[in-house]
Amino acid sequence: MNASTLARWARANEYNATIEDLTAPVYEKLRQVIPEIEWQVHAPYVAAINAFKKERNAIILAHNYQTPEIFHGVADLTGDSLALAQMAVSTEADVIVLCGVHFMAETAKLLNPRKVVLIPDLEAGCSLAESITGADVRLLRQRYPGVPVVTYVNTSADVKAETDVCCTSANAVEVVESLGVDKVIFLPDEYLGRYVASKTSVEIILWKGHCEVHERFTAEEINAYRGQHPGIYVLAHPECPPDVLDVADFVGSTSGMINQVGRVSPERVVMVTECSMSDNVALAHPDVEFIRPCNLCPHMKRITLPKILDSLESLQHRVEVPEDVARRARLSVERMIAIKKKPQVSSPSAAVARPGRKEIPHAPDEAGISQRTCYPEHRPQGGFSRGSPHFPDSQIFSRQNLDALATERRLTARRSQNQ
Ligand code: SF4
């Protein structure tokens, strides 16, 4: 069936026998979470999108937080941020449609500079990514010369370009420890940073960025679930506040949580994360009862089937990254991908006090500079001057105290000019 005809039917809300036949195998997977009456609205779009994918030699990458009709209906590859980044590298398609938020599409573009990368809605942002800019990272580097910067992939390409190595929630601890240093600037998620700090002896400098979805969960809410459903198994994402992680049975990334449900096969679970994730995982585990706390990510939910269809048909909205930024940002993502992840371990009490710091051996690199520093392109010119007498010493930074630091620097510079 011609893709344009299917698109016309979809926009006219036409559900007919042809569409029913074309989408019947997809609906079999979704029957448990989408009622038939609702499916008749989605099905024409699913048929048209799948036809356009063939016509354009396109693939759809969907994050775990996408709604089930996208995740199971039109996506070719699904996963968390790390999985999507890795999949983006190996695709043979000419066009990648990223069903997720803008930083994910940028990451796909960084790794596939010659492919067309589309995002169905340019406004699909992220509170975490928007909490920090490349200029903020440059100021932090001035505060901690030579200290490597590890950045969560939930950041703009501009921030990644100022970064030594990226990480995801699935590999953050491994990435931090892979550097062989005793101090790391970890950006931008404060709670993920605290979680990493609880798992490593590396000293962590934090940024006060939060995910607006995960920061809303509270320990009281989790305890209430336990009261209502005795024996429930609680899985939490490390972007949640520390008191939530304290009361969880398992702390892990989205992929870690999915694997853990498969490993433990609990009778009843609650996934303390974005709510579409529970819907998507529930389909793979029909014997497990999922209690669904509903914190929606408004940015992820900007992606809809009609927008995906528009995107594929008109090849919009193309994601572009300036070449100079892309070159530096790509390095930080490629370094992350090159780090082999160790198997994830269950963490019943993630935020427990950590033991005394262990000394991590380090060696000089090829230039004879200690590996206790950032990568060469981020090293300060003219050697290191560790610390700065002008800055107050704090381990948690935000735009406000960085602004204060920048003002302090300007005043100091002006004072020395006037002397
Ligand atoms: S769930 Fe949180 S971190 Fe993920 S895209 Fe939404 S706001 Fe950003």
Short mmCIF file of C-alpha atoms and ligand atoms in Angstrom, two decimals:
data_model
loop_
_atom_site.label_atom_id
_atom_site.label_comp_id
_atom_site.label_asym_id
_atom_site.label_seq_id
_atom_site.Cartn_x
_atom_site.Cartn_y
_atom_site.Cartn_z
CA MET A 1 0.00 0.00 0.00
CA ASN A 2 1.26 3.46 -0.98
CA ALA A 3 2.63 5.48 1.98
CA SER A 4 0.98 8.74 0.87
CA THR A 5 -2.45 7.09 0.69
CA LEU A 6 -1.98 5.67 4.18
CA ALA A 7 -0.91 9.11 5.43
CA ARG A 8 -4.08 10.62 3.91
CA TRP A 9 -6.22 7.99 5.66
CA ALA A 10 -4.44 8.64 8.96
CA ARG A 11 -5.05 12.39 8.80
CA ALA A 12 -8.70 11.75 7.93
CA ASN A 13 -8.98 9.38 10.96
CA GLU A 14 -9.94 6.56 8.60
CA TYR A 15 -9.70 3.06 10.08
CA ASN A 16 -10.57 0.42 7.47
CA ALA A 17 -9.99 -3.26 6.70
CA THR A 18 -6.65 -2.60 4.96
CA ILE A 19 -5.31 -0.76 8.00
CA GLU A 20 -6.68 -3.42 10.34
CA ASP A 21 -4.84 -6.14 8.36
CA LEU A 22 -1.61 -4.17 8.16
CA THR A 23 -1.51 -3.44 11.88
CA ALA A 24 -3.00 -6.64 13.34
CA PRO A 25 0.39 -8.17 14.34
CA VAL A 26 1.40 -4.92 16.06
CA TYR A 27 -1.86 -4.74 17.99
CA GLU A 28 -1.36 -8.27 19.28
CA LYS A 29 1.66 -6.93 21.23
CA LEU A 30 -0.27 -3.94 22.55
CA ARG A 31 -3.68 -5.39 23.34
CA GLN A 32 -2.86 -5.56 27.06
CA VAL A 33 -2.27 -1.80 27.43
CA ILE A 34 -4.27 -0.17 24.60
CA PRO A 35 -8.05 -0.71 24.35
CA GLU A 36 -9.39 -1.54 20.86
CA ILE A 37 -11.31 1.71 20.53
CA GLU A 38 -8.11 3.70 21.18
CA TRP A 39 -6.13 1.49 18.81
CA GLN A 40 -8.40 2.53 15.93
CA VAL A 41 -7.03 6.07 16.34
CA HIS A 42 -3.38 4.94 16.43
CA ALA A 43 -3.49 2.19 13.80
CA PRO A 44 -3.78 4.41 10.65
CA TYR A 45 -0.72 6.37 11.81
CA VAL A 46 1.20 3.19 12.63
CA ALA A 47 0.49 1.84 9.11
CA ALA A 48 1.48 5.12 7.40
CA ILE A 49 4.66 5.58 9.46
CA ASN A 50 5.82 2.02 8.83
CA ALA A 51 5.26 2.51 5.08
CA PHE A 52 7.20 5.80 5.04
CA LYS A 53 10.11 4.17 6.90
CA LYS A 54 10.58 1.78 3.95
CA GLU A 55 10.22 4.56 1.38
CA ARG A 56 12.83 6.78 3.10
CA ASN A 57 15.21 3.98 4.24
CA ALA A 58 14.62 5.35 7.74
CA ILE A 59 14.72 3.85 11.19
CA ILE A 60 13.00 5.00 14.35
CA LEU A 61 14.91 4.98 17.62
CA ALA A 62 12.64 5.30 20.66
CA HIS A 63 13.55 5.93 24.27
CA ASN A 64 12.00 3.76 26.99
CA TYR A 65 9.84 6.71 28.09
CA GLN A 66 7.94 6.86 24.80
CA THR A 67 4.30 5.79 24.87
CA PRO A 68 3.53 2.13 23.99
CA GLU A 69 2.00 2.88 20.55
CA ILE A 70 5.35 4.46 19.58
CA PHE A 71 7.63 2.12 21.54
CA HIS A 72 6.00 -1.11 20.31
CA GLY A 73 4.12 0.22 17.27
CA VAL A 74 6.67 2.02 15.07
CA ALA A 75 10.10 1.91 16.75
CA ASP A 76 12.81 -0.27 15.19
CA LEU A 77 15.24 0.10 18.07
CA THR A 78 14.45 0.95 21.67
CA GLY A 79 16.44 1.53 24.81
CA ASP A 80 17.92 3.99 27.26
CA SER A 81 20.24 6.84 26.35
CA LEU A 82 23.35 4.63 26.19
CA ALA A 83 21.67 1.96 24.06
CA LEU A 84 20.29 4.58 21.67
CA ALA A 85 23.72 6.20 21.34
CA GLN A 86 25.30 2.82 20.56
CA MET A 87 22.56 1.81 18.12
CA ALA A 88 22.85 5.13 16.32
CA VAL A 89 26.45 4.25 15.41
CA SER A 90 25.69 0.92 13.79
CA THR A 91 22.65 1.74 11.67
CA GLU A 92 22.74 1.43 7.85
CA ALA A 93 19.68 3.64 7.42
CA ASP A 94 19.91 7.00 5.62
CA VAL A 95 17.49 8.69 7.98
CA ILE A 96 17.22 8.39 11.78
CA VAL A 97 14.08 9.58 13.51
CA LEU A 98 14.77 10.03 17.20
CA CYS A 99 11.69 9.61 19.37
CA GLY A 100 13.02 11.09 22.56
CA VAL A 101 14.27 14.51 23.53
CA HIS A 102 16.54 16.96 21.74
CA PHE A 103 19.86 15.99 23.39
CA MET A 104 19.29 12.39 22.26
CA ALA A 105 18.80 13.49 18.66
CA GLU A 106 21.92 15.65 18.91
CA THR A 107 23.87 12.64 20.20
CA ALA A 108 22.65 10.55 17.27
CA LYS A 109 23.74 13.34 14.90
CA LEU A 110 27.17 13.59 16.53
CA LEU A 111 27.74 9.90 15.89
CA ASN A 112 26.22 9.97 12.39
CA PRO A 113 27.33 13.28 10.92
CA ARG A 114 26.52 12.22 7.35
CA LYS A 115 23.03 10.88 8.07
CA VAL A 116 19.82 12.85 8.25
CA VAL A 117 18.72 12.92 11.91
CA LEU A 118 15.18 14.09 12.60
CA ILE A 119 13.29 14.94 15.76
CA PRO A 120 9.50 15.08 15.41
CA ASP A 121 9.17 18.06 17.78
CA LEU A 122 11.95 20.61 18.22
CA GLU A 123 10.49 21.67 21.57
CA ALA A 124 11.15 18.27 23.17
CA GLY A 125 13.73 19.48 25.68
CA CYS A 126 14.88 18.35 29.13
CA SER A 127 15.04 20.18 32.46
CA LEU A 128 18.36 18.55 33.23
CA ALA A 129 19.97 19.42 29.89
CA GLU A 130 18.75 23.00 30.25
CA SER A 131 20.27 23.40 33.72
CA ILE A 132 23.79 23.92 32.34
CA THR A 133 25.61 25.49 29.39
CA GLY A 134 29.06 25.16 27.87
CA ALA A 135 29.97 28.52 29.46
CA ASP A 136 29.12 27.10 32.92
CA VAL A 137 31.47 24.16 32.31
CA ARG A 138 34.27 26.50 31.24
CA LEU A 139 33.85 28.43 34.51
CA LEU A 140 33.98 25.22 36.51
CA ARG A 141 37.19 24.25 34.73
CA GLN A 142 38.68 27.58 35.77
CA ARG A 143 37.73 26.74 39.35
CA TYR A 144 39.22 23.23 39.16
CA PRO A 145 42.03 23.36 36.57
CA GLY A 146 42.96 19.94 35.28
CA VAL A 147 40.13 18.10 37.02
CA PRO A 148 38.32 15.93 34.44
CA VAL A 149 34.70 16.61 33.62
CA VAL A 150 32.31 13.66 33.35
CA THR A 151 28.96 14.66 31.90
CA TYR A 152 25.72 12.76 31.82
CA VAL A 153 24.50 12.38 28.21
CA ASN A 154 21.41 14.40 29.17
CA THR A 155 23.18 17.58 28.05
CA SER A 156 23.46 19.71 24.92
CA ALA A 157 26.25 19.20 22.38
CA ASP A 158 27.63 22.53 23.57
CA VAL A 159 28.15 21.05 27.06
CA LYS A 160 29.47 17.74 25.71
CA ALA A 161 32.06 19.72 23.72
CA GLU A 162 33.48 21.03 27.03
CA THR A 163 33.48 17.53 28.54
CA ASP A 164 36.21 14.91 28.85
CA VAL A 165 33.91 11.92 28.77
CA CYS A 166 30.15 11.38 28.82
CA CYS A 167 28.23 8.80 30.82
CA THR A 168 24.69 7.53 31.24
CA SER A 169 22.95 6.39 34.41
CA ALA A 170 23.86 2.83 33.34
CA ASN A 171 27.62 3.35 33.23
CA ALA A 172 28.29 6.47 35.36
CA VAL A 173 30.30 4.67 38.07
CA GLU A 174 32.41 2.77 35.49
CA VAL A 175 33.12 5.96 33.54
CA VAL A 176 34.18 7.90 36.65
CA GLU A 177 36.46 5.05 37.79
CA SER A 178 37.87 4.49 34.29
CA LEU A 179 39.68 7.83 34.50
CA GLY A 180 42.00 6.66 37.29
CA VAL A 181 41.78 10.04 39.02
CA ASP A 182 40.98 11.01 42.60
CA LYS A 183 38.63 13.93 41.80
CA VAL A 184 36.02 14.41 39.08
CA ILE A 185 33.56 17.17 38.17
CA PHE A 186 30.28 15.33 37.58
CA LEU A 187 27.56 17.17 35.62
CA PRO A 188 24.72 18.05 35.65
CA ASP A 189 22.50 15.71 37.75
CA GLU A 190 23.13 16.28 41.46
CA TYR A 191 21.29 13.13 42.57
CA LEU A 192 22.96 10.84 40.06
CA GLY A 193 26.26 12.43 41.14
CA ARG A 194 25.50 11.69 44.80
CA TYR A 195 24.61 8.12 43.85
CA VAL A 196 27.93 7.75 42.00
CA ALA A 197 29.74 9.23 45.01
CA SER A 198 28.17 6.53 47.19
CA LYS A 199 29.63 3.84 44.92
CA THR A 200 33.18 5.07 44.40
CA SER A 201 36.11 6.45 46.34
CA VAL A 202 36.62 9.15 43.70
CA GLU A 203 35.81 12.63 45.05
CA ILE A 204 32.87 14.13 43.17
CA ILE A 205 32.23 17.84 42.49
CA LEU A 206 28.51 18.26 41.83
CA TRP A 207 26.20 20.52 39.82
CA LYS A 208 22.70 21.36 41.06
CA GLY A 209 20.79 20.07 38.04
CA HIS A 210 17.69 17.91 38.49
CA CYS A 211 15.29 15.92 36.35
CA GLU A 212 11.86 17.45 36.86
CA VAL A 213 10.25 14.00 36.66
CA HIS A 214 12.41 12.06 39.09
CA GLU A 215 12.93 14.84 41.64
CA ARG A 216 9.18 14.82 42.38
CA PHE A 217 9.25 11.34 43.99
CA THR A 218 9.46 11.23 47.78
CA ALA A 219 10.33 8.55 50.32
CA GLU A 220 6.86 9.01 51.88
CA GLU A 221 5.26 8.10 48.56
CA ILE A 222 7.36 4.94 48.29
CA ASN A 223 6.57 3.99 51.89
CA ALA A 224 2.88 4.50 51.13
CA TYR A 225 3.15 1.99 48.23
CA ARG A 226 4.76 -0.47 50.62
CA GLY A 227 1.88 0.06 53.07
CA GLN A 228 -0.77 -0.45 50.38
CA HIS A 229 0.96 -3.41 48.69
CA PRO A 230 2.91 -5.46 51.25
CA GLY A 231 5.88 -7.28 49.68
CA ILE A 232 6.07 -4.95 46.66
CA TYR A 233 9.49 -4.74 45.00
CA VAL A 234 10.65 -1.14 44.55
CA LEU A 235 13.00 -0.18 41.71
CA ALA A 236 14.23 3.43 41.52
CA HIS A 237 16.17 5.46 38.99
CA PRO A 238 19.31 7.17 40.38
CA GLU A 239 18.00 10.57 39.23
CA CYS A 240 15.60 10.33 42.23
CA PRO A 241 16.48 12.14 45.49
CA PRO A 242 18.74 10.19 47.89
CA ASP A 243 15.96 9.52 50.45
CA VAL A 244 13.97 7.74 47.71
CA LEU A 245 16.99 5.61 46.76
CA ASP A 246 17.43 4.78 50.46
CA VAL A 247 14.06 3.06 50.62
CA ALA A 248 14.29 1.27 47.24
CA ASP A 249 15.10 -2.44 46.83
CA PHE A 250 17.05 -1.78 43.64
CA VAL A 251 18.64 1.33 42.16
CA GLY A 252 19.56 1.33 38.50
CA SER A 253 19.29 2.87 35.06
CA THR A 254 16.25 2.21 32.90
CA SER A 255 17.97 -0.79 31.30
CA GLY A 256 19.19 -1.94 34.75
CA MET A 257 15.61 -1.86 36.07
CA ILE A 258 14.28 -3.82 33.10
CA ASN A 259 16.96 -6.49 33.55
CA GLN A 260 16.31 -6.64 37.27
CA VAL A 261 12.58 -7.31 36.80
CA GLY A 262 13.54 -10.21 34.51
CA ARG A 263 16.11 -11.54 36.99
CA VAL A 264 14.01 -11.31 40.16
CA SER A 265 10.52 -11.91 38.67
CA PRO A 266 8.77 -10.27 41.62
CA GLU A 267 5.05 -10.78 42.06
CA ARG A 268 4.39 -7.04 42.19
CA VAL A 269 6.68 -4.10 41.41
CA VAL A 270 6.72 -0.34 41.37
CA MET A 271 9.16 1.41 39.04
CA VAL A 272 10.02 4.80 40.46
CA THR A 273 10.61 6.52 37.14
CA GLU A 274 8.73 8.01 34.17
CA CYS A 275 5.37 6.26 33.86
CA SER A 276 5.47 5.06 30.22
CA MET A 277 8.44 2.93 31.17
CA SER A 278 6.24 0.75 33.40
CA ASP A 279 3.74 0.31 30.55
CA ASN A 280 6.50 -0.75 28.14
CA VAL A 281 8.17 -3.13 30.57
CA ALA A 282 4.84 -4.59 31.72
CA LEU A 283 4.21 -5.91 28.20
CA ALA A 284 7.35 -8.03 28.42
CA HIS A 285 6.40 -9.40 31.87
CA PRO A 286 2.71 -10.35 31.82
CA ASP A 287 3.05 -12.36 35.06
CA VAL A 288 4.29 -9.41 37.08
CA GLU A 289 1.82 -6.88 38.47
CA PHE A 290 3.02 -3.32 37.87
CA ILE A 291 1.84 -0.56 40.19
CA ARG A 292 2.28 2.56 38.08
CA PRO A 293 3.22 5.82 39.80
CA CYS A 294 2.48 8.42 37.19
CA ASN A 295 5.13 11.07 36.77
CA LEU A 296 5.06 11.92 33.07
CA CYS A 297 7.94 13.62 31.29
CA PRO A 298 6.20 16.47 29.42
CA HIS A 299 9.11 16.71 26.99
CA MET A 300 9.06 13.05 26.00
CA LYS A 301 5.29 13.27 25.57
CA ARG A 302 5.64 15.98 22.92
CA ILE A 303 6.49 13.15 20.52
CA THR A 304 3.31 11.71 19.03
CA LEU A 305 2.40 9.49 16.09
CA PRO A 306 1.05 12.42 13.96
CA LYS A 307 4.30 14.33 14.52
CA ILE A 308 6.39 11.28 13.60
CA LEU A 309 4.41 10.94 10.38
CA ASP A 310 4.95 14.65 9.53
CA SER A 311 8.62 14.26 10.32
CA LEU A 312 9.13 11.28 8.02
CA GLU A 313 7.01 12.66 5.20
CA SER A 314 8.65 16.11 5.09
CA LEU A 315 12.04 15.09 6.54
CA GLN A 316 11.69 17.64 9.34
CA HIS A 317 13.05 18.79 11.86
CA ARG A 318 16.66 18.17 10.92
CA VAL A 319 19.08 18.24 13.84
CA GLU A 320 22.38 19.99 13.03
CA VAL A 321 25.39 20.67 15.24
CA PRO A 322 28.12 23.17 14.23
CA GLU A 323 31.19 21.23 13.10
CA ASP A 324 33.60 22.62 15.70
CA VAL A 325 31.21 21.79 18.55
CA ALA A 326 30.35 18.41 17.01
CA ARG A 327 34.00 17.36 16.69
CA ARG A 328 34.72 17.98 20.39
CA ALA A 329 31.37 16.67 21.61
CA ARG A 330 31.75 13.48 19.54
CA LEU A 331 35.04 12.70 21.28
CA SER A 332 33.39 12.75 24.72
CA VAL A 333 30.61 10.40 23.55
CA GLU A 334 33.00 8.05 21.75
CA ARG A 335 35.16 7.79 24.86
CA MET A 336 32.10 6.70 26.81
CA ILE A 337 31.14 4.08 24.25
CA ALA A 338 34.70 2.72 24.30
CA ILE A 339 34.46 2.04 28.05
CA LYS A 340 33.25 -1.48 28.62
CA LYS A 341 30.47 -1.65 31.16
CA LYS A 342 30.72 -4.02 34.12
CA PRO A 343 27.54 -5.95 35.02
CA GLN A 344 25.20 -3.86 37.15
CA VAL A 345 24.86 -4.83 40.81
CA SER A 346 21.72 -4.43 42.88
CA SER A 347 21.94 -1.62 45.38
CA PRO A 348 19.40 -1.89 48.20
CA SER A 349 20.65 1.22 49.95
CA ALA A 350 22.33 3.43 47.43
CA ALA A 351 22.81 6.46 49.58
CA VAL A 352 24.51 4.77 52.53
CA ALA A 353 27.61 6.42 53.92
CA ARG A 354 30.51 5.33 51.78
CA PRO A 355 33.68 3.79 53.18
CA GLY A 356 36.97 5.68 53.38
CA ARG A 357 38.48 6.68 50.06
CA LYS A 358 40.86 4.17 48.52
CA GLU A 359 43.95 5.34 46.71
CA ILE A 360 43.71 4.76 42.97
CA PRO A 361 47.10 4.25 41.30
CA HIS A 362 47.77 6.43 38.28
CA ALA A 363 50.46 6.66 35.65
CA PRO A 364 51.95 9.39 33.47
CA ASP A 365 50.46 9.51 29.96
CA GLU A 366 52.44 9.72 26.69
CA ALA A 367 53.14 13.42 27.30
CA GLY A 368 54.47 12.69 30.77
CA ILE A 369 51.50 14.41 32.42
CA SER A 370 49.80 12.72 35.31
CA GLN A 371 46.63 10.83 34.38
CA ARG A 372 45.04 12.62 37.33
CA THR A 373 44.00 15.31 34.85
CA CYS A 374 41.51 15.92 32.10
CA TYR A 375 42.05 14.90 28.47
CA PRO A 376 44.65 16.92 26.50
CA GLU A 377 42.21 19.18 24.64
CA HIS A 378 40.78 20.38 27.95
CA ARG A 379 44.08 20.97 29.73
CA PRO A 380 44.75 24.57 30.74
CA GLN A 381 47.34 26.42 28.65
CA GLY A 382 50.60 27.10 30.46
CA GLY A 383 50.32 24.36 33.07
CA PHE A 384 48.12 23.88 36.10
CA SER A 385 47.62 26.30 38.92
CA ARG A 386 45.63 24.14 41.29
CA GLY A 387 42.85 25.92 43.12
CA SER A 388 42.26 29.65 43.16
CA PRO A 389 42.48 31.81 46.24
CA HIS A 390 39.62 33.99 44.94
CA PHE A 391 36.97 31.27 45.05
CA PRO A 392 35.07 29.94 48.03
CA ASP A 393 35.46 26.18 48.30
CA SER A 394 32.19 24.36 47.67
CA GLN A 395 31.48 20.94 46.24
CA ILE A 396 28.07 21.70 44.74
CA PHE A 397 27.81 24.31 42.02
CA SER A 398 24.88 26.03 40.37
CA ARG A 399 24.42 28.88 37.91
CA GLN A 400 24.00 31.24 40.92
CA ASN A 401 27.26 30.46 42.67
CA LEU A 402 29.12 30.24 39.35
CA ASP A 403 27.86 33.74 38.55
CA ALA A 404 29.16 34.81 41.95
CA LEU A 405 32.52 33.24 41.12
CA ALA A 406 32.66 34.95 37.73
CA THR A 407 31.81 38.31 39.36
CA GLU A 408 34.48 37.72 41.99
CA ARG A 409 37.01 37.04 39.23
CA ARG A 410 36.04 40.18 37.32
CA LEU A 411 36.32 42.32 40.46
CA THR A 412 39.69 40.82 41.31
CA ALA A 413 40.93 41.47 37.77
CA ARG A 414 39.64 45.07 37.93
CA ARG A 415 41.26 45.62 41.34
CA SER A 416 44.64 44.42 40.09
CA GLN A 417 44.34 46.66 36.98
CA ASN A 418 43.66 49.68 39.23
CA GLN A 419 46.64 49.03 41.48
S1 SF4 B 1 12.64 12.31 32.21
FE1 SF4 B 1 13.87 13.93 33.13
S2 SF4 B 1 15.95 13.61 32.34
FE2 SF4 B 1 14.53 12.45 31.02
S3 SF4 B 1 14.04 13.88 29.36
FE3 SF4 B 1 12.44 14.13 30.90
S4 SF4 B 1 13.18 15.86 32.16
FE4 SF4 B 1 14.94 15.10 30.99
#
